[in-house]
PDB file of C-alpha atoms in Angstrom:
ATOM      1  CA  UNK A  13     133.179  93.993 115.983  1.00  0.00           C
ATOM      2  CA  UNK A  14     130.234  92.264 114.366  1.00  0.00           C
ATOM      3  CA  UNK A  15     129.116  93.442 110.944  1.00  0.00           C
ATOM      4  CA  UNK A  16     126.525  91.755 108.761  1.00  0.00           C
ATOM      5  CA  UNK A  17     125.201  92.324 105.265  1.00  0.00           C
ATOM      6  CA  UNK A  18     121.543  92.603 104.276  1.00  0.00           C
ATOM      7  CA  UNK A  19     121.266  88.801 104.216  1.00  0.00           C
ATOM      8  CA  UNK A  20     122.530  88.674 107.815  1.00  0.00           C
ATOM      9  CA  UNK A  21     125.732  87.028 106.612  1.00  0.00           C
ATOM     10  CA  UNK A  22     128.801  87.948 108.613  1.00  0.00           C
ATOM     11  CA  UNK A  23     131.194  90.354 106.938  1.00  0.00           C
ATOM     12  CA  UNK A  24     134.937  89.815 107.139  1.00  0.00           C
ATOM     13  CA  UNK A  25     135.936  93.212 108.518  1.00  0.00           C
ATOM     14  CA  UNK A  26     139.549  93.053 107.310  1.00  0.00           C
ATOM     15  CA  UNK A  27     138.405  92.271 103.760  1.00  0.00           C
ATOM     16  CA  UNK A  28     135.845  95.066 103.929  1.00  0.00           C
ATOM     17  CA  UNK A  29     138.482  97.580 105.034  1.00  0.00           C
ATOM     18  CA  UNK A  30     140.713  96.597 102.107  1.00  0.00           C
ATOM     19  CA  UNK A  31     137.763  96.840  99.713  1.00  0.00           C
ATOM     20  CA  UNK A  32     136.871 100.322 100.991  1.00  0.00           C
ATOM     21  CA  UNK A  33     140.451 101.570 100.574  1.00  0.00           C
ATOM     22  CA  UNK A  34     140.702 100.006  97.118  1.00  0.00           C
ATOM     23  CA  UNK A  35     137.423 101.555  95.940  1.00  0.00           C
ATOM     24  CA  UNK A  36     137.954 105.050  97.404  1.00  0.00           C
ATOM     25  CA  UNK A  37     139.176 106.660  94.156  1.00  0.00           C
ATOM     26  CA  UNK A  38     135.952 105.648  92.346  1.00  0.00           C
ATOM     27  CA  UNK A  39     133.602 106.385  95.250  1.00  0.00           C
ATOM     28  CA  UNK A  40     131.558 109.553  94.662  1.00  0.00           C
ATOM     29  CA  UNK A  41     131.742 112.474  97.075  1.00  0.00           C
ATOM     30  CA  UNK A  42     128.324 113.294  98.490  1.00  0.00           C
ATOM     31  CA  UNK A  43     126.935 116.275 100.351  1.00  0.00           C
ATOM     32  CA  UNK A  44     126.156 116.104 104.054  1.00  0.00           C
ATOM     33  CA  UNK A  45     122.427 115.934 103.248  1.00  0.00           C
ATOM     34  CA  UNK A  46     123.019 112.969 100.926  1.00  0.00           C
ATOM     35  CA  UNK A  47     125.092 111.218 103.600  1.00  0.00           C
ATOM     36  CA  UNK A  48     122.306 111.768 106.132  1.00  0.00           C
ATOM     37  CA  UNK A  49     119.799 110.289 103.663  1.00  0.00           C
ATOM     38  CA  UNK A  50     122.058 107.266 103.103  1.00  0.00           C
ATOM     39  CA  UNK A  51     122.507 106.753 106.842  1.00  0.00           C
ATOM     40  CA  UNK A  52     118.738 106.859 107.346  1.00  0.00           C
ATOM     41  CA  UNK A  53     118.276 104.357 104.511  1.00  0.00           C
ATOM     42  CA  UNK A  54     120.867 102.033 106.037  1.00  0.00           C
ATOM     43  CA  UNK A  55     119.246 102.304 109.483  1.00  0.00           C
ATOM     44  CA  UNK A  56     115.757 101.529 108.164  1.00  0.00           C
ATOM     45  CA  UNK A  57     117.089  98.642 106.087  1.00  0.00           C
ATOM     46  CA  UNK A  58     118.964  97.226 109.084  1.00  0.00           C
ATOM     47  CA  UNK A  59     115.835  97.519 111.240  1.00  0.00           C
ATOM     48  CA  UNK A  60     113.742  95.664 108.687  1.00  0.00           C
ATOM     49  CA  UNK A  61     116.337  92.946 108.133  1.00  0.00           C
ATOM     50  CA  UNK A  62     116.859  92.272 111.827  1.00  0.00           C
ATOM     51  CA  UNK A  63     113.092  92.156 112.449  1.00  0.00           C
ATOM     52  CA  UNK A  64     113.128  88.631 111.014  1.00  0.00           C
ATOM     53  CA  UNK A  65     115.204  87.570 114.006  1.00  0.00           C
ATOM     54  CA  UNK A  66     112.558  88.654 116.489  1.00  0.00           C
ATOM     55  CA  UNK A  67     109.135  88.534 114.829  1.00  0.00           C
ATOM     56  CA  UNK A  68     107.151  85.971 112.885  1.00  0.00           C
ATOM     57  CA  UNK A  69     106.570  86.552 109.173  1.00  0.00           C
ATOM     58  CA  UNK A  70     103.064  88.008 109.524  1.00  0.00           C
ATOM     59  CA  UNK A  71     104.282  90.642 111.957  1.00  0.00           C
ATOM     60  CA  UNK A  72     107.356  91.628 109.915  1.00  0.00           C
ATOM     61  CA  UNK A  73     105.403  93.079 106.979  1.00  0.00           C
ATOM     62  CA  UNK A  74     103.149  95.104 109.274  1.00  0.00           C
ATOM     63  CA  UNK A  75     106.102  96.261 111.351  1.00  0.00           C
ATOM     64  CA  UNK A  76     108.114  97.331 108.297  1.00  0.00           C
ATOM     65  CA  UNK A  77     105.135  99.172 106.821  1.00  0.00           C
ATOM     66  CA  UNK A  78     104.377 101.004 110.071  1.00  0.00           C
ATOM     67  CA  UNK A  79     108.031 101.864 110.610  1.00  0.00           C
ATOM     68  CA  UNK A  80     108.404 103.233 107.068  1.00  0.00           C
ATOM     69  CA  UNK A  81     105.335 105.480 107.442  1.00  0.00           C
ATOM     70  CA  UNK A  82     106.456 106.996 110.740  1.00  0.00           C
ATOM     71  CA  UNK A  83     110.195 107.092 110.030  1.00  0.00           C
ATOM     72  CA  UNK A  84     111.663 110.602 109.936  1.00  0.00           C
ATOM     73  CA  UNK A  85     114.558 109.942 107.567  1.00  0.00           C
ATOM     74  CA  UNK A  86     116.231 113.351 107.694  1.00  0.00           C
ATOM     75  CA  UNK A  87     116.050 113.454 111.480  1.00  0.00           C
ATOM     76  CA  UNK A  88     117.363 109.896 111.772  1.00  0.00           C
ATOM     77  CA  UNK A  89     120.201 110.498 109.322  1.00  0.00           C
ATOM     78  CA  UNK A  90     121.240 113.694 111.067  1.00  0.00           C
ATOM     79  CA  UNK A  91     121.168 111.932 114.441  1.00  0.00           C
ATOM     80  CA  UNK A  92     123.220 108.998 113.183  1.00  0.00           C
ATOM     81  CA  UNK A  93     125.816 111.281 111.595  1.00  0.00           C
ATOM     82  CA  UNK A  94     126.066 113.175 114.885  1.00  0.00           C
ATOM     83  CA  UNK A  95     126.621 109.911 116.777  1.00  0.00           C
ATOM     84  CA  UNK A  96     129.320 108.881 114.297  1.00  0.00           C
ATOM     85  CA  UNK A  97     130.974 112.299 114.611  1.00  0.00           C
ATOM     86  CA  UNK A  98     130.810 112.247 118.419  1.00  0.00           C
ATOM     87  CA  UNK A  99     132.336 108.767 118.515  1.00  0.00           C
ATOM     88  CA  UNK A 100     135.118 108.976 115.951  1.00  0.00           C
ATOM     89  CA  UNK A 101     136.221 112.480 116.888  1.00  0.00           C
ATOM     90  CA  UNK A 102     137.132 111.267 120.380  1.00  0.00           C
ATOM     91  CA  UNK A 103     139.789 109.036 118.847  1.00  0.00           C
ATOM     92  CA  UNK A 104     140.899 110.631 115.586  1.00  0.00           C
ATOM     93  CA  UNK A 105     142.872 113.746 114.703  1.00  0.00           C
ATOM     94  CA  UNK A 106     144.577 115.333 111.700  1.00  0.00           C
ATOM     95  CA  UNK A 107     147.360 112.735 111.926  1.00  0.00           C
ATOM     96  CA  UNK A 108     144.989 109.775 111.667  1.00  0.00           C
ATOM     97  CA  UNK A 109     145.466 107.489 108.692  1.00  0.00           C
ATOM     98  CA  UNK A 110     142.798 106.419 106.222  1.00  0.00           C
ATOM     99  CA  UNK A 111     142.881 103.005 107.872  1.00  0.00           C
ATOM    100  CA  UNK A 112     142.301 104.569 111.316  1.00  0.00           C
ATOM    101  CA  UNK A 113     139.332 106.524 109.982  1.00  0.00           C
ATOM    102  CA  UNK A 114     137.798 103.461 108.302  1.00  0.00           C
ATOM    103  CA  UNK A 115     138.233 101.444 111.522  1.00  0.00           C
ATOM    104  CA  UNK A 116     136.435 104.005 113.663  1.00  0.00           C
ATOM    105  CA  UNK A 117     133.613 104.568 111.174  1.00  0.00           C
ATOM    106  CA  UNK A 118     132.985 100.815 110.982  1.00  0.00           C
ATOM    107  CA  UNK A 119     133.148 100.548 114.766  1.00  0.00           C
ATOM    108  CA  UNK A 120     130.608 103.363 115.105  1.00  0.00           C
ATOM    109  CA  UNK A 121     128.248 101.850 112.527  1.00  0.00           C
ATOM    110  CA  UNK A 122     128.484  98.411 114.147  1.00  0.00           C
ATOM    111  CA  UNK A 123     127.256  99.856 117.418  1.00  0.00           C
ATOM    112  CA  UNK A 124     124.657 102.296 116.018  1.00  0.00           C
ATOM    113  CA  UNK A 125     122.914 100.236 113.334  1.00  0.00           C
ATOM    114  CA  UNK A 126     120.568  97.421 114.383  1.00  0.00           C
ATOM    115  CA  UNK A 127     122.384  94.099 114.307  1.00  0.00           C
ATOM    116  CA  UNK A 128     125.479  95.740 112.853  1.00  0.00           C
ATOM    117  CA  UNK A 129     123.800  95.409 109.444  1.00  0.00           C
ATOM    118  CA  UNK A 130     125.514  97.601 106.864  1.00  0.00           C
ATOM    119  CA  UNK A 131     125.245  98.275 103.156  1.00  0.00           C
ATOM    120  CA  UNK A 132     128.781  98.233 101.779  1.00  0.00           C
ATOM    121  CA  UNK A 133     128.395 100.790  99.009  1.00  0.00           C
ATOM    122  CA  UNK A 134     126.857 103.255 101.466  1.00  0.00           C
ATOM    123  CA  UNK A 135     129.687 102.726 103.950  1.00  0.00           C
ATOM    124  CA  UNK A 136     132.151 103.562 101.177  1.00  0.00           C
ATOM    125  CA  UNK A 137     130.334 106.851 100.539  1.00  0.00           C
ATOM    126  CA  UNK A 138     130.412 107.735 104.239  1.00  0.00           C
ATOM    127  CA  UNK A 139     134.147 107.052 104.471  1.00  0.00           C
ATOM    128  CA  UNK A 140     134.768 109.096 101.314  1.00  0.00           C
ATOM    129  CA  UNK A 141     132.701 111.973 102.748  1.00  0.00           C
ATOM    130  CA  UNK A 142     134.762 112.092 105.958  1.00  0.00           C
ATOM    131  CA  UNK A 143     138.077 111.764 104.115  1.00  0.00           C
ATOM    132  CA  UNK A 144     137.136 114.385 101.535  1.00  0.00           C
ATOM    133  CA  UNK A 145     136.085 116.843 104.201  1.00  0.00           C
ATOM    134  CA  UNK A 146     139.150 116.073 106.310  1.00  0.00           C
ATOM    135  CA  UNK A 147     138.978 114.769 109.850  1.00  0.00           C
ATOM    136  CA  UNK A 148     139.677 118.225 111.302  1.00  0.00           C
ATOM    137  CA  UNK A 149     136.814 119.846 109.420  1.00  0.00           C
ATOM    138  CA  UNK A 150     134.521 116.871 109.998  1.00  0.00           C
ATOM    139  CA  UNK A 151     135.197 117.050 113.722  1.00  0.00           C
ATOM    140  CA  UNK A 152     135.028 120.847 113.620  1.00  0.00           C
ATOM    141  CA  UNK A 153     138.520 121.096 115.041  1.00  0.00           C
ATOM    142  CA  UNK A 154     140.416 124.300 114.292  1.00  0.00           C
TER     143      UNK A 154
END
């Protein structure tokens, strides 16, 4: 899986997983609305960062400005969270470990976000949200 930071530098996935697990106790628990907002922010950021790979500098500023004006953050965040839920809930259950959950969330984000560009501190909040809710409740499994 390919993950990059906001500078388009490759992220060592194994190191990131360890960092997420290590930082979980200090990571705040957010509401679903806050998670959706964070997912939308990460998506828009990833779109803007990856634009530099495909457009010249004059076009990037105009593209980012246009995208920001027409971007429906709440709708995007809700859609991304649904995609994450649909993906990870096919593989995970109540017996899944924290490591399993982190793996699947990262895998989902790598495929959903443009260029696999993630913001580490937001990923930590997403993982904490799923773990705090419990995989059964997150997946709406009885």
